[in-house]
Coordinates of C-alpha atoms in Angstrom, one line a residue:
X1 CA 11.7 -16.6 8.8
X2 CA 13.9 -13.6 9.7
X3 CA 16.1 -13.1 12.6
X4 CA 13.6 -11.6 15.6
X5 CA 15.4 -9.2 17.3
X6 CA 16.5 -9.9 21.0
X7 CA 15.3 -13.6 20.2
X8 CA 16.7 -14.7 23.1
X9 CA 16.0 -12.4 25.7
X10 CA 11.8 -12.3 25.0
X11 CA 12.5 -16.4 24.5
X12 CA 13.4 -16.1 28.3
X13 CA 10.7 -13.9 29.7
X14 CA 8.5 -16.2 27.7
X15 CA 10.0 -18.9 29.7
X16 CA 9.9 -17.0 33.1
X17 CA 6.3 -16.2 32.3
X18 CA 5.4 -19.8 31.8
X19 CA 7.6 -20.7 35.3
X20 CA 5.3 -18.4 37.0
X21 CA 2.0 -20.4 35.3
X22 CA 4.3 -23.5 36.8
X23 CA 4.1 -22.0 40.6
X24 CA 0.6 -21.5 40.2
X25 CA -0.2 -25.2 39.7
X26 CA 2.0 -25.6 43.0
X27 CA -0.2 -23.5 45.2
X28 CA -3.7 -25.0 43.8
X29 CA -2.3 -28.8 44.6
X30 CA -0.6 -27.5 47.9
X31 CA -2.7 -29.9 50.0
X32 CA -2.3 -32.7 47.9
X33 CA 1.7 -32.9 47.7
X34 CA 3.7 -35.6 50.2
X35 CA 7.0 -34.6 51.3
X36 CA 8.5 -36.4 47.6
X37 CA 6.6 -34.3 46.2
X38 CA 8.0 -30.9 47.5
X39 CA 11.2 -32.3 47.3
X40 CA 10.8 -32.6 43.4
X41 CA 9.0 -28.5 43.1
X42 CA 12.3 -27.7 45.3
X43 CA 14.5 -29.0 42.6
X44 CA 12.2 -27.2 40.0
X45 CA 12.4 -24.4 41.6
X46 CA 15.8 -23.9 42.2
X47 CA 16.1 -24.1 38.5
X48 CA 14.1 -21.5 37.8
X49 CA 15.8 -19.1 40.6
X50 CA 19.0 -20.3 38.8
X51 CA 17.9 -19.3 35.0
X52 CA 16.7 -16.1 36.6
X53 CA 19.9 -15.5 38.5
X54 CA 21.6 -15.8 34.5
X55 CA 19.0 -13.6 32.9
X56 CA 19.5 -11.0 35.5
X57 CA 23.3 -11.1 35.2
X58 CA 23.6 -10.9 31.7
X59 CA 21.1 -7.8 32.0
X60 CA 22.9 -6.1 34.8
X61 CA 26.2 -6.8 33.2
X62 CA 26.2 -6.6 29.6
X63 CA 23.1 -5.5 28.0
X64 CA 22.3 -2.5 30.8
X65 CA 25.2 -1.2 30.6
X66 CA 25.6 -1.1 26.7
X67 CA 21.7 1.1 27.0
X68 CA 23.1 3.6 29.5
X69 CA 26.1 4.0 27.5
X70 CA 24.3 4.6 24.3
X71 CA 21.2 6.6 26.0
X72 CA 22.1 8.1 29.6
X73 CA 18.5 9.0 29.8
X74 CA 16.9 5.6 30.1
X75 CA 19.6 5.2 33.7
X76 CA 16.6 5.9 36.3
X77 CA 14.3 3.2 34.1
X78 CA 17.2 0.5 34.4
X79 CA 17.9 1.3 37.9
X80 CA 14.4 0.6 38.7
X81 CA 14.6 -2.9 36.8
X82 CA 17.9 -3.6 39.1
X83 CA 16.4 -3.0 42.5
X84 CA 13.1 -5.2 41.3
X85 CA 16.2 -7.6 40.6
X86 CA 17.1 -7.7 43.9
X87 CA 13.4 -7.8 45.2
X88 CA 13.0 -10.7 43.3
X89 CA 16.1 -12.3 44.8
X90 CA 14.6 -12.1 47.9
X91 CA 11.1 -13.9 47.1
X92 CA 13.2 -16.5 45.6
X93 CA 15.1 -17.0 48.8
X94 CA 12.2 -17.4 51.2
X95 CA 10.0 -19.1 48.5
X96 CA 13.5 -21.8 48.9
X97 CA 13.4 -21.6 52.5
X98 CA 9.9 -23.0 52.4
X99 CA 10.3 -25.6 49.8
X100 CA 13.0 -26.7 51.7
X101 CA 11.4 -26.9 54.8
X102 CA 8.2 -28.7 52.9
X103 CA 10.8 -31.1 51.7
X104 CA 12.3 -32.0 55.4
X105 CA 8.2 -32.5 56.4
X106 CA 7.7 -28.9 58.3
X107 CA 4.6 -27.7 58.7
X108 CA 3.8 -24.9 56.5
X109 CA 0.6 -23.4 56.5
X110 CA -0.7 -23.3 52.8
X111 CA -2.0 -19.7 52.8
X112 CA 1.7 -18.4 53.9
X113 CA 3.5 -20.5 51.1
X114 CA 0.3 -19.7 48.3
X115 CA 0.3 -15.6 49.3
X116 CA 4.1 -15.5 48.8
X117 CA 4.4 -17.9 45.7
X118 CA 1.2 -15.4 44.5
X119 CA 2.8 -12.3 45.0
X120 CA 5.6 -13.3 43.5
X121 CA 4.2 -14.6 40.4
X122 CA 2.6 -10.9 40.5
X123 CA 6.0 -9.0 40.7
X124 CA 7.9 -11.4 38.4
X125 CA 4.8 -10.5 35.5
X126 CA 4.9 -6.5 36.3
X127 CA 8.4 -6.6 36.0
X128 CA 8.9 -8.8 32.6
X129 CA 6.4 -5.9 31.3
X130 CA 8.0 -2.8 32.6
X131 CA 11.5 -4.3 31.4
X132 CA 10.6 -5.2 28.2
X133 CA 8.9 -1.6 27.8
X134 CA 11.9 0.0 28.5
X135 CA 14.0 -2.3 26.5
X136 CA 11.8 -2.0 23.2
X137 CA 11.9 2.1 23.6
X138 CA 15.8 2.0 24.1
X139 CA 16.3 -0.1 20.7
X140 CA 13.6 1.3 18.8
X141 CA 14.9 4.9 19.3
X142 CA 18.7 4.6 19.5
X143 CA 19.8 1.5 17.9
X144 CA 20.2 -0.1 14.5
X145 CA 19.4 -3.9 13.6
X146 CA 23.0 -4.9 13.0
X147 CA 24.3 -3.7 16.5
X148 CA 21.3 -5.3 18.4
X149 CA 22.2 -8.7 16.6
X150 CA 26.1 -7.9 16.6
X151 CA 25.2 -7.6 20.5
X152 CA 23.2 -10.8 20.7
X153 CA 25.9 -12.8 19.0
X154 CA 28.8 -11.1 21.6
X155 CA 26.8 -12.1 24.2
X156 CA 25.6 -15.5 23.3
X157 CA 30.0 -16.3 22.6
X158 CA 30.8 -15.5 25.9
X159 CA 28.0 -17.6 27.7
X160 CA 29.6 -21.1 29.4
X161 CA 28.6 -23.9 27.1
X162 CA 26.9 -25.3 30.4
X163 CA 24.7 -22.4 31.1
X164 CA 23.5 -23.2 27.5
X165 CA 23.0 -26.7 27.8
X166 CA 21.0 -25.7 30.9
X167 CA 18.7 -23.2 29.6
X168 CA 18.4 -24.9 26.3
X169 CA 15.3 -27.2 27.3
X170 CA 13.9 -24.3 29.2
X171 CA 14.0 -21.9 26.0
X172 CA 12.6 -24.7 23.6
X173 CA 10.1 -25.7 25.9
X174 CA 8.3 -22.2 24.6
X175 CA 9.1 -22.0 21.3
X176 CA 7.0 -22.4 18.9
X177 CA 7.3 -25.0 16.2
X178 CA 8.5 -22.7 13.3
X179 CA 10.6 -20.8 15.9
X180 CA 12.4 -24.5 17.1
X181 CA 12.7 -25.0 13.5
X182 CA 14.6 -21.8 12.8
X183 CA 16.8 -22.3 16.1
X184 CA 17.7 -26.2 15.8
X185 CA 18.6 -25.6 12.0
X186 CA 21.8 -23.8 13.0
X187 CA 22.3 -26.0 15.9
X188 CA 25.4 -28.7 15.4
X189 CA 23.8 -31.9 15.3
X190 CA 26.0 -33.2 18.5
X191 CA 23.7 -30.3 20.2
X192 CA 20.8 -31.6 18.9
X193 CA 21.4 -35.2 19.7
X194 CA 22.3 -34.4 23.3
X195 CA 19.0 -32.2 23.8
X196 CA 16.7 -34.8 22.5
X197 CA 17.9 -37.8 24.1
X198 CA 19.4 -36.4 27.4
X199 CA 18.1 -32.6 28.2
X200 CA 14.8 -32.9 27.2
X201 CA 13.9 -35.8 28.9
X202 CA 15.8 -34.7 32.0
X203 CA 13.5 -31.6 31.9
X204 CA 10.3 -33.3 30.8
X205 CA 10.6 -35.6 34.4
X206 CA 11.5 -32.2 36.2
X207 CA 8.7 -30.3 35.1
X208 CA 6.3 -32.8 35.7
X209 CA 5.7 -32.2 39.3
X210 CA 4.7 -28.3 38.4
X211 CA 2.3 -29.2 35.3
X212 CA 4.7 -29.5 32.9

């Protein structure tokens, strides 16, 4: 199977896509969660705000820039893609302060939490597909295969080995089987061993409260 391009990154809008599938199950069992219950979508959640806190910063820090650089003309397109960054921030931050209070037993009427949870699910799905519009045009028209990978490989060296080990479950969780074949082959088996028998199931129990 040869290399995909940008593997990664349309591994993680894969992933958001499937987070925002997760939120839906929340807001159709709304009236049947107890106060454990919220407490465990709060932990979810703030999971997923966190892997798209990362995704966001590697955009707006390294792979952005290196498009603007290259072609000036895409600038207005990425802009747009940063300001629905920061729109997103702030869903995520009173979708949190609900869960929270849901959590600590507050009343919350359902229809407030389900028409913010809904809309962003919405804006999260618009954006994924206006980014990765713009993305594909940039690499298509100004970029050759060997810098795209030479730029995923840059990037992936200078990530924290704990913001791997934490988005590693999320990013197998949608691959495919001859995708998580390709990616575990290179893997050191330490890596392996520690996703099978401690991240995955970690995940498995965290996900469980959203659908899995």
């Amino acid at each position: 199977m040869e290399r995909p391009l940008l593997f990664g990154y349309y591994l993680t809008h894969r992933a958001l896509r499937k987070d925002v599938e997760r939120l839906k199950f929340v807001t159709g069992r709304f009236a049947a969660y107890n106060q454990r219950d919220w407490m465990k979508v709060m932990q979810w959640f703030s999971y997923h705000a966190q892997m798209v806190h990362h995704h966001h910063e590697g955009e707006d820090t390294f792979f952005f820039p290196i498009i603007r650089q290259r072609a000036p003309g895409f600038a207005p397109e990425l802009q747009q893609m940063d300001d629905e960054h920061k729109a997103l921030d702030r869903f995520e931050e009173k979708l949190s302060m609900m869960l929270n209070s849901l959590g600590n037993s507050t009343q919350i009427a359902a229809a407030d939490f389900n028409n913010l949870a809904l809309a962003y699910g919405r804006l999260v799905i618009s954006h994924l597909d206006a980014e990765e519009n713009v993305v594909g045009r940039a690499i298509n028209q100004e970029f050759k295969r060997e810098e795209v990978i030479e730029a995923e490989d840059r990037y992936t060296r200078m990530m924290p080995p704990e913001r791997l080990r934490l988005s590693l479950p999320w990013l197998a969780d949608v691959m495919t089987k001859e995708e998580r074949n390709m990616f575990f082959s290179v893997l050191p088996f330490y890596v392996k061993w520690i996703y099978l028998w401690r991240l995955k199931p970690q995940f498995d129990r965290m996900v469980k409260c959203v659908g899995s």
